[in-house]
PDB file of C-alpha atoms in Angstrom:
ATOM      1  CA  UNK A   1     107.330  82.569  93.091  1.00 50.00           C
ATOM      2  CA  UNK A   2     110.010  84.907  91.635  1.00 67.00           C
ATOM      3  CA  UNK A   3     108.644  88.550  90.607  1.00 82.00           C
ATOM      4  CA  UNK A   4     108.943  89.216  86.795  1.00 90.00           C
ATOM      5  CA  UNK A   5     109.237  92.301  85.367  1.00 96.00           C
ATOM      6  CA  UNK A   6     106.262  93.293  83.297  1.00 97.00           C
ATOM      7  CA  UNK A   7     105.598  94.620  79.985  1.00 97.00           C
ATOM      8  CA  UNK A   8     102.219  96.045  79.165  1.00 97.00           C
ATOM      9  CA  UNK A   9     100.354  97.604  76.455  1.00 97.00           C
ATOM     10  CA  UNK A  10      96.583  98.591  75.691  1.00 97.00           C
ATOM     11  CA  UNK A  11      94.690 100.090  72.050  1.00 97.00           C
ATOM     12  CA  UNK A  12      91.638 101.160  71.564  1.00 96.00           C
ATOM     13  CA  UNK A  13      91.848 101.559  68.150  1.00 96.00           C
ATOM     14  CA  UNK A  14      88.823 100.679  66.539  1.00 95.00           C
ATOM     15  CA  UNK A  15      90.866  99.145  63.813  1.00 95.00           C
ATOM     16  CA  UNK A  16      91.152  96.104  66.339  1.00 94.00           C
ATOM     17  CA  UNK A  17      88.114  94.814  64.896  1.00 93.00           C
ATOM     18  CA  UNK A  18      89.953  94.094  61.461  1.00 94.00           C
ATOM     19  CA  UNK A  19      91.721  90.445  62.254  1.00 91.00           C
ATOM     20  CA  UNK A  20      94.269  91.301  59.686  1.00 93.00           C
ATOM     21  CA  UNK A  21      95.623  94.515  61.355  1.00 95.00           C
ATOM     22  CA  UNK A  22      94.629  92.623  64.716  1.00 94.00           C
ATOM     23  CA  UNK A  23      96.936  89.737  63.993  1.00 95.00           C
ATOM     24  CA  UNK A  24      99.637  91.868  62.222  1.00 96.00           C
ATOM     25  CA  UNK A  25      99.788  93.956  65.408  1.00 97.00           C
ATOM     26  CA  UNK A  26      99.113  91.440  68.164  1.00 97.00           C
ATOM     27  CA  UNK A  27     102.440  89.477  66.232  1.00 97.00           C
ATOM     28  CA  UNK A  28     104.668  92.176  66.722  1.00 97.00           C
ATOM     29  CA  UNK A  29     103.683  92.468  70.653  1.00 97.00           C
ATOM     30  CA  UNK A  30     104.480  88.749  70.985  1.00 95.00           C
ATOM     31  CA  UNK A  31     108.079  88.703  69.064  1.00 94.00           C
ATOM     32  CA  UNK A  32     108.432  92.132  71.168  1.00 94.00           C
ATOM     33  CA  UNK A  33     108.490  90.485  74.126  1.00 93.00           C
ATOM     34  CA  UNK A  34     105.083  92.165  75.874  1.00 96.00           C
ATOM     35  CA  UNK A  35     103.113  90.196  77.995  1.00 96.00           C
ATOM     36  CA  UNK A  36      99.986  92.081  78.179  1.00 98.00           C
ATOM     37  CA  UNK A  37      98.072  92.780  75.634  1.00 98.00           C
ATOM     38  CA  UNK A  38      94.998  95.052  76.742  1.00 98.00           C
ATOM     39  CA  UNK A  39      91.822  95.314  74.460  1.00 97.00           C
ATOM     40  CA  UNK A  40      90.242  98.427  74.979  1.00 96.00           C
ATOM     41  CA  UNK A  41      91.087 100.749  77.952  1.00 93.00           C
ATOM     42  CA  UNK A  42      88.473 103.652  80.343  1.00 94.00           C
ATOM     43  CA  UNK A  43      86.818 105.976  77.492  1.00 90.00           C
ATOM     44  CA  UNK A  44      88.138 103.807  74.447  1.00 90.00           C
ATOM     45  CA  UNK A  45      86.248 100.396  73.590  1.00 89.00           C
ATOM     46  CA  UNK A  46      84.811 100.290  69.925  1.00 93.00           C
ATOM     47  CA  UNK A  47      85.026  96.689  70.299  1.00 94.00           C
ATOM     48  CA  UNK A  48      83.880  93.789  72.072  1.00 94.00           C
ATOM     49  CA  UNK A  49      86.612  92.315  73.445  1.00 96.00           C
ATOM     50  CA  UNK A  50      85.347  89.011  74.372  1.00 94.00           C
ATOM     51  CA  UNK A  51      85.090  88.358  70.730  1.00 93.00           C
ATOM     52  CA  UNK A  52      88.070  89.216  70.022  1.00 95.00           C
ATOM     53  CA  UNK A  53      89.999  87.240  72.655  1.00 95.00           C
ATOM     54  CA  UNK A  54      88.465  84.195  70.905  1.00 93.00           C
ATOM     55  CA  UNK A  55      90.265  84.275  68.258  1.00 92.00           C
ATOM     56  CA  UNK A  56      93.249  86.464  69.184  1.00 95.00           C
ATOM     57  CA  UNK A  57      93.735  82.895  71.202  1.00 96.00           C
ATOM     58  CA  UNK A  58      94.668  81.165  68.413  1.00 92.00           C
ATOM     59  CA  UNK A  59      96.519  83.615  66.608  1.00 93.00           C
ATOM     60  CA  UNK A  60      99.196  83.994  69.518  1.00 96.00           C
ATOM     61  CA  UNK A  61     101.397  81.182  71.873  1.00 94.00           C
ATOM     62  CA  UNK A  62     103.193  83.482  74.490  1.00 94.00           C
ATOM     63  CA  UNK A  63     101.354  86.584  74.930  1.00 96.00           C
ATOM     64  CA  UNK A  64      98.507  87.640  77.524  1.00 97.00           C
ATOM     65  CA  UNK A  65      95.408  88.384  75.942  1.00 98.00           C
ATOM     66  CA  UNK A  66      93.151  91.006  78.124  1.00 98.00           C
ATOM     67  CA  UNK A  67      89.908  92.332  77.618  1.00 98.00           C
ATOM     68  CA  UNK A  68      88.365  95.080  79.133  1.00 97.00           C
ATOM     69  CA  UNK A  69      84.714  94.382  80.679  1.00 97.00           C
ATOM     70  CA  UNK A  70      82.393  97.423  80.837  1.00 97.00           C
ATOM     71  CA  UNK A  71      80.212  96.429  83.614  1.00 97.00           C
ATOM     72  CA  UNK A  72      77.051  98.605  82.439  1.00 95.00           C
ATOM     73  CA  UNK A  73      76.567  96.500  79.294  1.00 94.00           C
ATOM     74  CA  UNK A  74      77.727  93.265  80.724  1.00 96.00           C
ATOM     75  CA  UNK A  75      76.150  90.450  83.115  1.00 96.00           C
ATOM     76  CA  UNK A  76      78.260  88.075  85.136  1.00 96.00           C
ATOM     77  CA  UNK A  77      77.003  84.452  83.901  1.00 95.00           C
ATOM     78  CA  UNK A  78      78.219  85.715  80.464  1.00 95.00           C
ATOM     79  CA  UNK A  79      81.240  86.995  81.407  1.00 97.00           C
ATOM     80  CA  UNK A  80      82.455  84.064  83.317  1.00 96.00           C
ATOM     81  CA  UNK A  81      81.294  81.814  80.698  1.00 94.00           C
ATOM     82  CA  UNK A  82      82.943  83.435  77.573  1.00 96.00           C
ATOM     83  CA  UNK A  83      86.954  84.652  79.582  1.00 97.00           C
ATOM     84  CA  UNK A  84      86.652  80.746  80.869  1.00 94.00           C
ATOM     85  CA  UNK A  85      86.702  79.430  77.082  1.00 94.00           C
ATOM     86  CA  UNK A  86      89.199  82.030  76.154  1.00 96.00           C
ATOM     87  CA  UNK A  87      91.023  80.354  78.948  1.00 96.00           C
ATOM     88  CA  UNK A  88      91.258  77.520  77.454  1.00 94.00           C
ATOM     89  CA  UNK A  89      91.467  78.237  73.629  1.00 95.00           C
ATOM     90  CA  UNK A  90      94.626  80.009  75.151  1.00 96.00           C
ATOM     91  CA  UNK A  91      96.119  77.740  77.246  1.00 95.00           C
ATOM     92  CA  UNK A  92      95.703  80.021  80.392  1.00 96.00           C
ATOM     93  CA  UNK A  93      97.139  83.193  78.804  1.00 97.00           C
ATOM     94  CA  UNK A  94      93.696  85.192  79.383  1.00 97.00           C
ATOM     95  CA  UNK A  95      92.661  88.396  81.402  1.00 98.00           C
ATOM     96  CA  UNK A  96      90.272  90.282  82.255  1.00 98.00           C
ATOM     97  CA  UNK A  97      90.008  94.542  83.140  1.00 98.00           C
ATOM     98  CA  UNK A  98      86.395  95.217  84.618  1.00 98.00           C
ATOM     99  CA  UNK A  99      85.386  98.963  83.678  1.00 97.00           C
ATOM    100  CA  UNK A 100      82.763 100.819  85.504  1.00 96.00           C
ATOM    101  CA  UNK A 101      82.499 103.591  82.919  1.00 92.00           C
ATOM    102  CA  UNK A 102      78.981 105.069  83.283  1.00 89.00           C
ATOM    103  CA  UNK A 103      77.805 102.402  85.464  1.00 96.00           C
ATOM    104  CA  UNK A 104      76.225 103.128  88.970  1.00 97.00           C
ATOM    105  CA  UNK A 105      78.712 103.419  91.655  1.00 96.00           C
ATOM    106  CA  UNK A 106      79.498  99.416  93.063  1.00 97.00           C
ATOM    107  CA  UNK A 107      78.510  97.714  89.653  1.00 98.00           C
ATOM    108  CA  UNK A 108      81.517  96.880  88.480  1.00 98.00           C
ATOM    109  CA  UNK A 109      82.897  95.653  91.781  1.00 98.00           C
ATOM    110  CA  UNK A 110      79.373  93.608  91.801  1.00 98.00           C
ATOM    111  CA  UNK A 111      80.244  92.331  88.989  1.00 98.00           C
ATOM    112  CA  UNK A 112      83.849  90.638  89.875  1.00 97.00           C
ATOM    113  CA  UNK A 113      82.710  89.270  92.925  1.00 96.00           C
ATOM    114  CA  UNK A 114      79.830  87.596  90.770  1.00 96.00           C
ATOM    115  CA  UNK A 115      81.861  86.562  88.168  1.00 96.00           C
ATOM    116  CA  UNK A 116      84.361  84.582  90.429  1.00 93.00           C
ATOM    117  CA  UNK A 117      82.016  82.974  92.778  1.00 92.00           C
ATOM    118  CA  UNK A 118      81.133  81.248  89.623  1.00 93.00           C
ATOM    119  CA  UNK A 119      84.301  80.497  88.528  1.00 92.00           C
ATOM    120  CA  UNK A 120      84.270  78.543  91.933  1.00 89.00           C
ATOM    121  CA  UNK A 121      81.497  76.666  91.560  1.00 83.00           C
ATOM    122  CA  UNK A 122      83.460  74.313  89.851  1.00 76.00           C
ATOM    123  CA  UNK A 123      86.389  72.106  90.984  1.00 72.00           C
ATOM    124  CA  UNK A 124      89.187  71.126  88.094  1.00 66.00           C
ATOM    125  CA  UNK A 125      88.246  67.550  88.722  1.00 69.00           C
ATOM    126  CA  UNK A 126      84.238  68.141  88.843  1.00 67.00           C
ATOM    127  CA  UNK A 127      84.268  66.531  85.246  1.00 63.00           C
ATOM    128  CA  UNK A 128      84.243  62.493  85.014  1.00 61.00           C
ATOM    129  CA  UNK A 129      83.257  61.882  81.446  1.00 65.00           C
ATOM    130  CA  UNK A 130      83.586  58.203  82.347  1.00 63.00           C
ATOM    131  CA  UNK A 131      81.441  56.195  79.421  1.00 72.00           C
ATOM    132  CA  UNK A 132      81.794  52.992  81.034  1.00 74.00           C
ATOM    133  CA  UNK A 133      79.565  54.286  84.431  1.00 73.00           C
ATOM    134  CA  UNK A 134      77.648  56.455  82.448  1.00 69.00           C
ATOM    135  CA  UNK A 135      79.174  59.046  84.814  1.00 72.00           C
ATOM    136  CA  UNK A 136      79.666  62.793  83.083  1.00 59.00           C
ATOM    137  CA  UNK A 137      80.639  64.872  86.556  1.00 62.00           C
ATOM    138  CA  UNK A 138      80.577  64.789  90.205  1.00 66.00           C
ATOM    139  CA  UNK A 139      77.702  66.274  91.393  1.00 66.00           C
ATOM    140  CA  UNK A 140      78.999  66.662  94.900  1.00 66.00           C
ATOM    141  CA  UNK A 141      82.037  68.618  93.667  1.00 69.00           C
ATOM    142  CA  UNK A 142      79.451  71.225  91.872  1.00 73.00           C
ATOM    143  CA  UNK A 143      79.096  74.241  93.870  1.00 77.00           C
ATOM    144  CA  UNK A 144      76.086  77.241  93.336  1.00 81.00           C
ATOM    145  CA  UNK A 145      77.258  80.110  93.282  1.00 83.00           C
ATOM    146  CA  UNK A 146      74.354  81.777  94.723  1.00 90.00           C
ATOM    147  CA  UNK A 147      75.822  85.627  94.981  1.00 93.00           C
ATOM    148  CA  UNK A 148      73.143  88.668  95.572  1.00 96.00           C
ATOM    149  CA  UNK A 149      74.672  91.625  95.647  1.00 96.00           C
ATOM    150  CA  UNK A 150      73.297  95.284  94.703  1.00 97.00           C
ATOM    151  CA  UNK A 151      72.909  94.870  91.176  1.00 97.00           C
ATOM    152  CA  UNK A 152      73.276  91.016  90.309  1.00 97.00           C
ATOM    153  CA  UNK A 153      71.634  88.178  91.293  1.00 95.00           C
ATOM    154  CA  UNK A 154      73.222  84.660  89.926  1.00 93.00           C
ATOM    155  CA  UNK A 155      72.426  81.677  91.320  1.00 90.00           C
ATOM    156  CA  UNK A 156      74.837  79.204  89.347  1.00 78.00           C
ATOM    157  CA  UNK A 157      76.505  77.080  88.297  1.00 82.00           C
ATOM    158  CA  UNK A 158      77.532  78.525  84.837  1.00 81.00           C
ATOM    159  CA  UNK A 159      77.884  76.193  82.136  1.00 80.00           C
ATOM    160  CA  UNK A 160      82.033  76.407  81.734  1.00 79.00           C
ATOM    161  CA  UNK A 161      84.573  74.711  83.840  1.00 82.00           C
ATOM    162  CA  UNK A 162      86.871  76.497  85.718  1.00 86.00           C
ATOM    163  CA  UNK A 163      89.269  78.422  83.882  1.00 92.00           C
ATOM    164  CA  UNK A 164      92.661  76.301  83.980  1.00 92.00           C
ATOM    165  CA  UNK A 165      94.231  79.501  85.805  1.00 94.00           C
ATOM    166  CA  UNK A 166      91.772  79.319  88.523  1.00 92.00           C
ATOM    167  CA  UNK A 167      90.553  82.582  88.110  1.00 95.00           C
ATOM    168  CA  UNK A 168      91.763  84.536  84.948  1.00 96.00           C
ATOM    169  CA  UNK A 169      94.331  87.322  85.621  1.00 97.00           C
ATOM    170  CA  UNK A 170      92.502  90.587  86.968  1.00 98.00           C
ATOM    171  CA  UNK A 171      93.606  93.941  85.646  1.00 98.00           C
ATOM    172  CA  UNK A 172      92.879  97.347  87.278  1.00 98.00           C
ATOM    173  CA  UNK A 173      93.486 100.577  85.265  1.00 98.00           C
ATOM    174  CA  UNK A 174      93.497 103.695  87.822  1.00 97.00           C
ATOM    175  CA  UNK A 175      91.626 105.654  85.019  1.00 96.00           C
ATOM    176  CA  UNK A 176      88.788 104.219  86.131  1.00 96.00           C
ATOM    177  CA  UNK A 177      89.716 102.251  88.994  1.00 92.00           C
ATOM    178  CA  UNK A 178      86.816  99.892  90.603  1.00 96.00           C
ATOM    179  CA  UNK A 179      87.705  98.816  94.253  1.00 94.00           C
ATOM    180  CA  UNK A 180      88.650  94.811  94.142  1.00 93.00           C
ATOM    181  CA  UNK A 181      91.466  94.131  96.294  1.00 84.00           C
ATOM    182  CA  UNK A 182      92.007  90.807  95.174  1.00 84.00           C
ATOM    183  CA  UNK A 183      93.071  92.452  91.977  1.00 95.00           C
ATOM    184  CA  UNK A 184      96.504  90.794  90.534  1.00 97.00           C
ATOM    185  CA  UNK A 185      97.812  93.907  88.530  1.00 97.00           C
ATOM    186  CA  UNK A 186      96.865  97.535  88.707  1.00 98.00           C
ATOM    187  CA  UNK A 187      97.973 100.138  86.195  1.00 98.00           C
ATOM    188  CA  UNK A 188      99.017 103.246  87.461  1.00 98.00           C
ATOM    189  CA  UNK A 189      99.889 106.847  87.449  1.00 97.00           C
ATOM    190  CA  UNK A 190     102.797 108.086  88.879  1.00 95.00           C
ATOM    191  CA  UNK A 191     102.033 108.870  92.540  1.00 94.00           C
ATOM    192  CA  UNK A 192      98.576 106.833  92.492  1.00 96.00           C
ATOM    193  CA  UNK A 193      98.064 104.002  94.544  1.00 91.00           C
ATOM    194  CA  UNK A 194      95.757 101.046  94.059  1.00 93.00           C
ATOM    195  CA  UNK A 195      95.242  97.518  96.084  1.00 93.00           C
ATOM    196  CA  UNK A 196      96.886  94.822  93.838  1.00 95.00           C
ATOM    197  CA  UNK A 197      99.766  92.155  94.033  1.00 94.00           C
ATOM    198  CA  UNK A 198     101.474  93.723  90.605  1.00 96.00           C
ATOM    199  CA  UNK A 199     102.071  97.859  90.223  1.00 97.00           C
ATOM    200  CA  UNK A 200     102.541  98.973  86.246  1.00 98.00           C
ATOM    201  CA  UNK A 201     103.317 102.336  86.398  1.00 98.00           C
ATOM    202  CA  UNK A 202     102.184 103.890  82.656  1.00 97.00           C
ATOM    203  CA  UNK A 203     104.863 105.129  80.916  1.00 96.00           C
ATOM    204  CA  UNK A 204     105.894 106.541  77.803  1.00 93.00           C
ATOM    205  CA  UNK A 205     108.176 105.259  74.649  1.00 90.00           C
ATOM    206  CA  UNK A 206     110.614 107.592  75.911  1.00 91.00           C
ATOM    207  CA  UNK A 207     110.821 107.568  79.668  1.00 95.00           C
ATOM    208  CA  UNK A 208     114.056 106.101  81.091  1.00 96.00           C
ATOM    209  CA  UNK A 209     114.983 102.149  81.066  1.00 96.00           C
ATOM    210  CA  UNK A 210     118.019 102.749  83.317  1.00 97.00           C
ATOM    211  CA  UNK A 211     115.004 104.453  85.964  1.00 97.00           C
ATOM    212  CA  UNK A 212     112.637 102.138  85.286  1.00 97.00           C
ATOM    213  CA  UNK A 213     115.246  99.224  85.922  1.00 97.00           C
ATOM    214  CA  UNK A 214     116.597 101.005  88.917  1.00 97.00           C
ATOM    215  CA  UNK A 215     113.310 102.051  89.955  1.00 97.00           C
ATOM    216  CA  UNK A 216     111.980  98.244  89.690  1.00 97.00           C
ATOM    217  CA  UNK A 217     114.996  96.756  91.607  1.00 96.00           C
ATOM    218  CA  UNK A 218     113.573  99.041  94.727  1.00 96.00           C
ATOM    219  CA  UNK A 219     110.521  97.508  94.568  1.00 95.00           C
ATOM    220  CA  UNK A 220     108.839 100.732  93.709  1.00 96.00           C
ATOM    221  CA  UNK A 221     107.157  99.115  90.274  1.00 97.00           C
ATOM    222  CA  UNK A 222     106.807  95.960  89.255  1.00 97.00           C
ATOM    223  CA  UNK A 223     106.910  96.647  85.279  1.00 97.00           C
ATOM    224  CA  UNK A 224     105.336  99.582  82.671  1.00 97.00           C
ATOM    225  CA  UNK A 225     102.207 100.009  80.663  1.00 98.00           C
ATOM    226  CA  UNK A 226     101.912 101.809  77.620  1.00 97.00           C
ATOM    227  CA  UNK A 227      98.894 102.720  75.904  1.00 96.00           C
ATOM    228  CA  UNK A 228      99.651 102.453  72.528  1.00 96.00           C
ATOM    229  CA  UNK A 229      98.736 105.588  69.671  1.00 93.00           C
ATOM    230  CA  UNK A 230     100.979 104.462  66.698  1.00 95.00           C
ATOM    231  CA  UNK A 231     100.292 100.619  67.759  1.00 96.00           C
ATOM    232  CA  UNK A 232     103.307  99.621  65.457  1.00 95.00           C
ATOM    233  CA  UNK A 233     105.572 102.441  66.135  1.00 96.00           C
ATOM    234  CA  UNK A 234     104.893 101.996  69.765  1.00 96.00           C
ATOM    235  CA  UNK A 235     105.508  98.569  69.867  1.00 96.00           C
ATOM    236  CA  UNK A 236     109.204  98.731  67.734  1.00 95.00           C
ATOM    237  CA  UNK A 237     110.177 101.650  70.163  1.00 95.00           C
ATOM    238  CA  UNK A 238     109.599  99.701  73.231  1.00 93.00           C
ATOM    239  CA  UNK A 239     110.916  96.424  72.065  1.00 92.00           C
ATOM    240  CA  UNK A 240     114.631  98.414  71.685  1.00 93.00           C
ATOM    241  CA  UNK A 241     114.354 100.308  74.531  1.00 95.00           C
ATOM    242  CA  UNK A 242     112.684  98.220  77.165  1.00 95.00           C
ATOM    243  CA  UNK A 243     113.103  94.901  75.233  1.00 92.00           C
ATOM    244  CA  UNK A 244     115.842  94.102  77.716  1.00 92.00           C
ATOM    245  CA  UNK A 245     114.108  94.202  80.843  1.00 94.00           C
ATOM    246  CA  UNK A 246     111.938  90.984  80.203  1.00 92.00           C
ATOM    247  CA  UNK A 247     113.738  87.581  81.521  1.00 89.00           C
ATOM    248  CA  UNK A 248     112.660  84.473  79.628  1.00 86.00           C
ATOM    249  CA  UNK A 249     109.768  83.131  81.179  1.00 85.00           C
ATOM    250  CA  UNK A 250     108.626  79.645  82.468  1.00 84.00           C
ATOM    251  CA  UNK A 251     105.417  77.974  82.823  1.00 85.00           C
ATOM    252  CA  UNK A 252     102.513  77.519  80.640  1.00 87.00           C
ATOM    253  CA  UNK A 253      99.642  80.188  82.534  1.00 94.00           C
ATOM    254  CA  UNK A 254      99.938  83.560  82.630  1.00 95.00           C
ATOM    255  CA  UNK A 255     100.036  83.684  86.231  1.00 95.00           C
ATOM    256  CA  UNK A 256     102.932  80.871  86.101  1.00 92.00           C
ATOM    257  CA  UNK A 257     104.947  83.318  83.612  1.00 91.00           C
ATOM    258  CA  UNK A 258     104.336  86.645  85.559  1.00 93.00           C
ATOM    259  CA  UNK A 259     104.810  84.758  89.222  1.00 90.00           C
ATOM    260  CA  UNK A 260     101.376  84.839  90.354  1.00 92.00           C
ATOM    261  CA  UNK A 261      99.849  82.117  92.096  1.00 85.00           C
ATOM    262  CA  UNK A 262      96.948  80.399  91.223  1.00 77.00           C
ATOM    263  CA  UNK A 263      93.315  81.254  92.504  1.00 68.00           C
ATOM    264  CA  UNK A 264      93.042  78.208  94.629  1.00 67.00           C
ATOM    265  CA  UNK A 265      89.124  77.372  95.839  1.00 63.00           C
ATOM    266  CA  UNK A 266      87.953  78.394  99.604  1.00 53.00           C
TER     267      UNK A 266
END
């Protein structure tokens, strides 16, 4: 798969709980060009947003839709059942950014490796819904999760097929950064390095395109992230000055857009 160049952004501006300034903004990010859009960020989450994913699904067609997960107020069954309907509502264009916060140390990282062993308990052709035989899955194709790690316990299956991505797209902020190497897109400092198949280095409005081009052509990034403050100021200074950077994309997932494969079962 070709490697896209990225454009991120992430608010956690309570105001994101208003679906009129919600939609207003999350608009803007679309037309802008962005690809990520990430709900709530380390220190920053007056929102649940889960919920807001739900709907933010309908109210966009090209843009990802992220939320971040604090893993201290959130259990694993839950969390794969809720991001695997956004998955759909979306058409594959959902995330996910798993925050430790005040959690003990190894929660959150419990936590994704719960979360995607039930994600794999189901196979994209487990469901028949055949009314002629009577016939609503295949049993055989149904697969327990059955994870027990230090803090959760989840037997499985959960009640949601498998998101049509495989495995939603899974963010890493180095702000708080939990240790998942599978992770598809880490967001970075300058100088800090964290296990993923994407690098965003976080950037301002005014750092330099040309550098960040050059610098991307190297290999040394593989896009920006900008955490927004003026979320529609931001978003109009980045569209003109990075605007450029972001090639027309193909395919109808997120991971098909950004060049990342899908999560394929063991």
């Amino acid at each position: 798969m070709s490697r896209a160049f990225i454009l991120s952004v992430s608010t956690g501006d309570p105001r994101l709980n208003d679906p009129l300034w919600a939609r207003h903004v999350l608009s803007a990010a679309e037309q802008a060009g962005i690809d990520l859009f990430v709900m709530g960020r380390p220190g920053a989450r007056p929102f649940d947003a889960q919920v807001i994913l739900g709907w933010a699904a309908a109210a966009t067609s090209r843009i990802g839709i992220v939320a971040a997960v604090p893993a201290a107020t959130s259990h694993p069954f839950h969390v794969a059942r809720a991001l695997s309907a956004v998955d759909y509502l979306s058409d594959g264009r959902s995330g996910w950014l798993p925050l430790s916060g005040n959690a003990p140390a190894g929660m959150a990282e419990d936590m994704v490796a719960a979360v995607g062993g039930l994600w794999d308990g189901w196979s994209a052709d487990t469901l028949i819904i055949d009314k002629a035989s009577g016939r609503y899955l295949n049993a055989s194709k149904v697969r327990p999760a059955n994870h027990e790690g230090p803090f959760f316990k989840v037997a499985g299956p959960v009640n949601a097929m498998r998101p049509p991505q495989g495995h939603i797209l899974l963010l890493v902020d180095g702000a708080d950064p939990v240790a998942v190497p599978e992770a598809d897109i880490a967001l970075v400092a300058e100088g800090q390095k964290l296990p993923a198949r994407r690098r965003l280095l976080k950037a301002s409005v005014d750092s330099d395109p040309a550098v960040v081009a050059e610098r991307f052509g190297r290999g040394e990034l593989d896009g920006v992230h900008f955490e927004l403050n003026d979320a529609m100021a931001d978003i109009a200074q980045m569209a003109e000055r990075f605007g450029h950077l972001v090639e027309p994309r193909e395919g109808k997932t997120l991971r098909d857009q950004l060049g990342l494969a899908l999560k394929e079962l063991a």
